[in-house]
Coordinates of N, CA and C in Angstrom, one line a residue:
M966 N 0.8 -1.2 0.0 CA 0.0 0.0 0.0 C 0.9 1.2 0.0
N967 N 0.5 2.2 -0.8 CA 1.2 3.5 -0.8 C 0.7 4.3 0.4
R968 N 1.6 4.9 1.1 CA 1.3 5.6 2.4 C 0.4 6.8 2.1
T969 N 0.5 7.4 0.9 CA -0.4 8.6 0.7 C -1.8 8.2 0.4
E970 N -2.0 7.0 0.0 CA -3.4 6.5 -0.3 C -4.2 6.0 0.9
V971 N -3.5 5.6 1.9 CA -4.1 4.9 3.1 C -4.7 6.0 4.0
T972 N -6.0 5.7 4.3 CA -6.7 6.6 5.3 C -6.8 6.0 6.6
L973 N -7.1 6.8 7.6 CA -7.3 6.2 8.9 C -8.5 5.3 8.9
Q974 N -9.6 5.7 8.2 CA -10.8 4.9 8.1 C -10.5 3.6 7.4
K975 N -9.7 3.5 6.4 CA -9.3 2.3 5.7 C -8.6 1.4 6.7
M976 N -7.7 1.9 7.5 CA -6.9 1.1 8.5 C -7.9 0.5 9.5
F977 N -8.9 1.4 9.9 CA -9.9 0.9 10.9 C -10.6 -0.3 10.3
S978 N -11.0 -0.2 9.0 CA -11.8 -1.3 8.4 C -11.0 -2.6 8.3
I979 N -9.7 -2.5 7.9 CA -8.9 -3.6 7.8 C -8.7 -4.3 9.2
I980 N -8.5 -3.5 10.2 CA -8.3 -4.1 11.6 C -9.6 -4.7 12.1
I981 N -10.7 -4.0 11.9 CA -12.0 -4.4 12.4 C -12.4 -5.8 11.8
E982 N -12.1 -5.9 10.5 CA -12.4 -7.1 9.8 C -11.5 -8.3 10.3
E983 N -10.3 -8.0 10.6 CA -9.4 -9.0 11.1 C -9.8 -9.4 12.5
L984 N -10.2 -8.5 13.3 CA -10.7 -8.8 14.7 C -11.9 -9.7 14.6
R985 N -12.9 -9.4 13.8 CA -14.1 -10.2 13.6 C -13.8 -11.6 13.1
E986 N -12.8 -11.7 12.2 CA -12.4 -13.0 11.7 C -11.8 -13.9 12.8
N987 N -11.2 -13.2 13.8 CA -10.6 -13.9 14.9 C -11.6 -14.0 16.1
S988 N -12.8 -13.7 15.9 CA -13.9 -13.7 17.0 C -13.5 -12.8 18.2
R989 N -12.9 -11.7 17.9 CA -12.6 -10.8 19.0 C -13.6 -9.7 19.0
W990 N -14.8 -10.1 19.3 CA -16.0 -9.3 19.2 C -16.0 -8.0 20.0
G991 N -15.5 -8.1 21.2 CA -15.5 -6.9 22.1 C -14.5 -5.9 21.6
T992 N -13.3 -6.3 21.2 CA -12.3 -5.4 20.7 C -12.8 -4.8 19.4
A993 N -13.4 -5.6 18.5 CA -14.0 -5.1 17.3 C -15.0 -4.0 17.5
H994 N -15.8 -4.3 18.6 CA -16.9 -3.3 18.9 C -16.2 -1.9 19.3
I995 N -15.2 -2.0 20.1 CA -14.5 -0.7 20.5 C -13.9 0.0 19.3
Y996 N -13.3 -0.8 18.4 CA -12.7 -0.2 17.2 C -13.8 0.4 16.4
Q997 N -14.9 -0.3 16.2 CA -16.0 0.2 15.4 C -16.6 1.5 16.0
A998 N -16.7 1.5 17.3 CA -17.3 2.7 18.0 C -16.3 3.9 17.8
T999 N -15.0 3.6 17.9 CA -14.0 4.7 17.7 C -14.0 5.2 16.3
S1000 N -14.1 4.3 15.3 CA -14.2 4.6 13.9 C -15.4 5.5 13.6
N1001 N -16.6 5.1 14.2 CA -17.8 5.9 14.0 C -17.7 7.3 14.6
A1002 N -17.1 7.4 15.8 CA -17.0 8.7 16.4 C -16.0 9.6 15.6
F1003 N -14.9 9.0 15.2 CA -14.0 9.8 14.4 C -14.6 10.2 13.0
S1004 N -15.3 9.3 12.4 CA -15.9 9.6 11.1 C -16.9 10.7 11.3
A1005 N -17.7 10.7 12.4 CA -18.7 11.8 12.6 C -17.9 13.1 12.8
F1006 N -16.8 13.1 13.5 CA -16.0 14.2 13.8 C -15.5 14.9 12.5
V1007 N -15.1 14.1 11.5 CA -14.6 14.6 10.2 C -15.6 14.6 9.2
N1008 N -16.9 14.6 9.6 CA -18.0 14.7 8.7 C -18.0 13.6 7.5
N1009 N -17.6 12.4 7.9 CA -17.5 11.3 7.0 C -16.5 11.5 5.9
Q1010 N -15.6 12.4 6.0 CA -14.5 12.6 5.1 C -13.3 11.6 5.4
E1011 N -12.7 11.1 4.4 CA -11.5 10.3 4.6 C -10.4 11.1 5.0
L1012 N -9.6 10.6 6.0 CA -8.4 11.4 6.5 C -7.2 10.5 6.1
P1013 N -6.4 11.0 5.2 CA -5.1 10.3 4.9 C -4.3 10.2 6.1
L1014 N -3.6 9.1 6.4 CA -2.8 9.0 7.6 C -1.7 10.1 7.6
R1015 N -1.2 10.5 6.4 CA -0.2 11.5 6.4 C -0.6 12.8 6.9
K1016 N -2.0 13.0 7.0 CA -2.5 14.3 7.6 C -2.9 14.2 9.1
L1017 N -2.7 13.0 9.6 CA -3.0 12.9 11.1 C -1.9 13.6 11.8
N1018 N -2.4 14.5 12.7 CA -1.4 15.3 13.5 C -2.0 15.6 14.9
S1019 N -1.1 16.1 15.7 CA -1.5 16.4 17.1 C -2.7 17.4 17.2
A1020 N -2.8 18.3 16.3 CA -3.9 19.3 16.3 C -5.2 18.6 16.1
I1021 N -5.2 17.7 15.1 CA -6.5 17.0 14.8 C -6.9 16.1 16.0
L1022 N -5.9 15.5 16.6 CA -6.2 14.6 17.7 C -6.7 15.5 18.9
K1023 N -6.2 16.6 19.1 CA -6.7 17.5 20.2 C -8.1 18.0 19.9
R1024 N -8.3 18.3 18.7 CA -9.7 18.8 18.3 C -10.7 17.6 18.5
F1025 N -10.3 16.4 18.1 CA -11.1 15.2 18.3 C -11.4 15.0 19.8
E1026 N -10.4 15.2 20.7 CA -10.6 15.1 22.1 C -11.6 16.1 22.6
N1027 N -11.4 17.4 22.1 CA -12.4 18.4 22.5 C -13.8 18.1 22.0
H1028 N -13.9 17.6 20.8 CA -15.2 17.3 20.2 C -15.9 16.2 21.1
L1029 N -15.2 15.2 21.5 CA -15.7 14.2 22.4 C -16.2 14.8 23.7
R1030 N -15.4 15.6 24.3 CA -15.8 16.2 25.6 C -17.0 17.1 25.4
Q1031 N -17.1 17.8 24.3 CA -18.3 18.7 24.1 C -19.5 17.8 23.9
R1032 N -19.4 16.6 23.5 CA -20.5 15.7 23.3 C -20.8 14.9 24.6
N1033 N -20.2 15.4 25.7 CA -20.3 14.8 27.1 C -19.8 13.4 27.2
C1034 N -18.8 13.0 26.4 CA -18.1 11.7 26.6 C -17.3 11.8 27.9
S1035 N -17.2 10.8 28.6 CA -16.4 10.8 29.8 C -14.9 10.8 29.4
W1036 N -14.1 11.1 30.4 CA -12.6 11.1 30.1 C -12.2 9.7 29.8
N1037 N -12.8 8.7 30.4 CA -12.4 7.3 30.1 C -12.8 6.9 28.7
T1038 N -13.9 7.4 28.2 CA -14.3 7.2 26.8 C -13.3 7.9 25.8
V1039 N -13.0 9.1 26.2 CA -12.0 9.9 25.4 C -10.7 9.1 25.3
S1040 N -10.2 8.6 26.4 CA -9.0 7.9 26.5 C -9.0 6.6 25.7
T1041 N -10.1 5.9 25.8 CA -10.3 4.6 25.0 C -10.2 4.9 23.5
Y1042 N -10.9 5.9 23.1 CA -10.9 6.3 21.7 C -9.5 6.7 21.2
I1043 N -8.9 7.6 22.0 CA -7.6 8.0 21.6 C -6.6 6.9 21.5
K1044 N -6.6 6.0 22.5 CA -5.7 4.9 22.6 C -6.0 3.9 21.4
T1045 N -7.2 3.8 21.0 CA -7.6 3.0 19.8 C -7.0 3.6 18.6
I1046 N -7.1 4.9 18.4 CA -6.5 5.5 17.2 C -5.0 5.3 17.2
R1047 N -4.4 5.5 18.4 CA -3.0 5.3 18.5 C -2.6 3.9 18.1
S1048 N -3.4 2.9 18.5 CA -3.1 1.5 18.1 C -3.2 1.3 16.6
V1049 N -4.2 1.9 16.0 CA -4.4 1.8 14.5 C -3.2 2.5 13.8
Y1050 N -2.8 3.7 14.3 CA -1.7 4.4 13.8 C -0.4 3.6 13.9
H1051 N -0.1 3.0 15.0 CA 1.1 2.2 15.2 C 1.1 1.0 14.2
R1052 N -0.1 0.4 14.0 CA -0.2 -0.7 13.1 C 0.1 -0.2 11.7
A1053 N -0.4 1.0 11.3 CA -0.1 1.5 10.0 C 1.4 1.8 9.8
V1054 N 2.1 2.3 10.9 CA 3.5 2.5 10.8 C 4.2 1.2 10.6
D1055 N 3.8 0.2 11.4 CA 4.4 -1.2 11.2 C 4.3 -1.7 9.8
M1056 N 3.1 -1.4 9.2 CA 2.9 -1.9 7.8 C 3.5 -0.9 6.8
K1057 N 4.2 0.1 7.2 CA 4.9 1.1 6.4 C 3.8 1.9 5.5
C1058 N 2.7 2.1 6.1 CA 1.6 2.9 5.4 C 1.6 4.3 6.0
A1059 N 2.4 4.5 7.0 CA 2.4 5.9 7.6 C 3.8 6.0 8.2
R1060 N 4.3 7.3 8.2 CA 5.6 7.5 8.8 C 5.4 7.8 10.3
Y1061 N 6.4 7.4 11.0 CA 6.4 7.6 12.5 C 6.6 9.0 12.9
I1062 N 5.7 9.5 13.7 CA 5.8 10.9 14.2 C 6.0 10.8 15.7
P1063 N 7.2 11.2 16.2 CA 7.4 11.1 17.7 C 6.4 12.0 18.4
R1064 N 6.0 11.5 19.6 CA 5.1 12.2 20.5 C 3.8 12.7 19.9
L1065 N 3.3 12.0 18.9 CA 2.1 12.4 18.2 C 0.9 12.5 19.2
F1066 N 0.9 11.6 20.2 CA -0.2 11.5 21.1 C 0.1 12.1 22.5
E1067 N 1.2 12.8 22.5 CA 1.6 13.4 23.8 C 0.6 14.4 24.5
H1068 N -0.1 15.1 23.7 CA -0.9 16.2 24.3 C -2.4 15.9 24.3
V1069 N -2.8 14.6 24.2 CA -4.1 14.2 24.3 C -4.3 13.2 25.4
Y1070 N -5.4 13.1 26.0 CA -5.6 12.3 27.2 C -5.7 10.8 26.9
T1071 N -4.8 10.1 27.6 CA -4.9 8.6 27.4 C -4.8 7.9 28.8
G1072 N -5.2 8.6 29.8 CA -5.2 8.0 31.2 C -6.5 7.4 31.5
T1073 N -6.7 7.1 32.8 CA -8.0 6.6 33.3 C -8.3 7.5 34.6
R1074 N -9.6 7.6 34.8 CA -10.1 8.4 35.9 C -11.2 7.6 36.6
A1075 N -11.2 7.7 37.9 CA -12.3 7.2 38.7 C -13.3 8.3 38.9
D1076 N -14.3 8.4 38.0 CA -15.2 9.5 38.0 C -16.2 9.4 39.2
R1077 N -16.4 8.2 39.6 CA -17.4 8.0 40.7 C -16.9 6.7 41.5
K1078 N -17.4 6.7 42.8 CA -17.0 5.6 43.6 C -17.8 4.4 43.2
K1079 N -17.1 3.2 43.2 CA -17.8 2.0 42.7 C -18.0 1.0 43.9
S1080 N -17.6 1.4 45.1 CA -17.8 0.5 46.2 C -18.7 1.2 47.3
L1081 N -19.2 0.4 48.1 CA -20.1 0.9 49.2 C -19.2 1.3 50.4
E1082 N -19.7 2.3 51.1 CA -19.1 2.8 52.3 C -19.3 1.7 53.4
T1083 N -18.5 1.7 54.4 CA -18.6 0.7 55.5 C -20.0 0.9 56.2
S1084 N -20.5 2.1 56.3 CA -21.8 2.3 57.0 C -22.9 1.7 56.2
D1085 N -22.8 1.8 54.8 CA -23.8 1.2 54.0 C -23.8 -0.3 54.1
I1086 N -22.7 -0.9 54.1 CA -22.6 -2.4 54.3 C -23.2 -2.8 55.6
S1087 N -22.8 -2.1 56.7 CA -23.4 -2.4 58.0 C -24.9 -2.3 58.0
Y1088 N -25.4 -1.3 57.3 CA -26.9 -1.1 57.2 C -27.5 -2.3 56.5
L1089 N -26.9 -2.7 55.4 CA -27.4 -3.9 54.6 C -27.4 -5.2 55.4
V1090 N -26.3 -5.4 56.2 CA -26.2 -6.6 57.0 C -27.2 -6.6 58.1
R1091 N -27.5 -5.4 58.7 CA -28.5 -5.4 59.7 C -29.9 -5.6 59.2
Q1092 N -30.1 -5.3 57.9 CA -31.5 -5.5 57.3 C -31.7 -7.0 56.9
T1093 N -30.7 -7.8 57.0 CA -31.0 -9.2 56.6 C -31.2 -10.1 57.8

């Protein structure tokens, strides 16, 4: 493949098809959701990998936050794009750009508590 012809969306399609062929349904679902979100962000226009840059990634991050996506969703989508990009670099479909993902969020956050307080557990025990 010629690197100027390969788009991010084409790479997503290749990887999603491969994941489905290997019955990796959950991972394929995440890749598909990321592809859908990014396609909506670029108004369904194809983005050549050579045009992927940190400014586009930052605008995508902001777009997701404006749509009330959680930070963990933003992180998942950005990490998925990073994975697709690295795969394209490995396939020599894109050139490596150092620190391309440095200024976008790829961490995890505990937005809310997932465990019960001790007092709540005690209350539940007393009720049984």
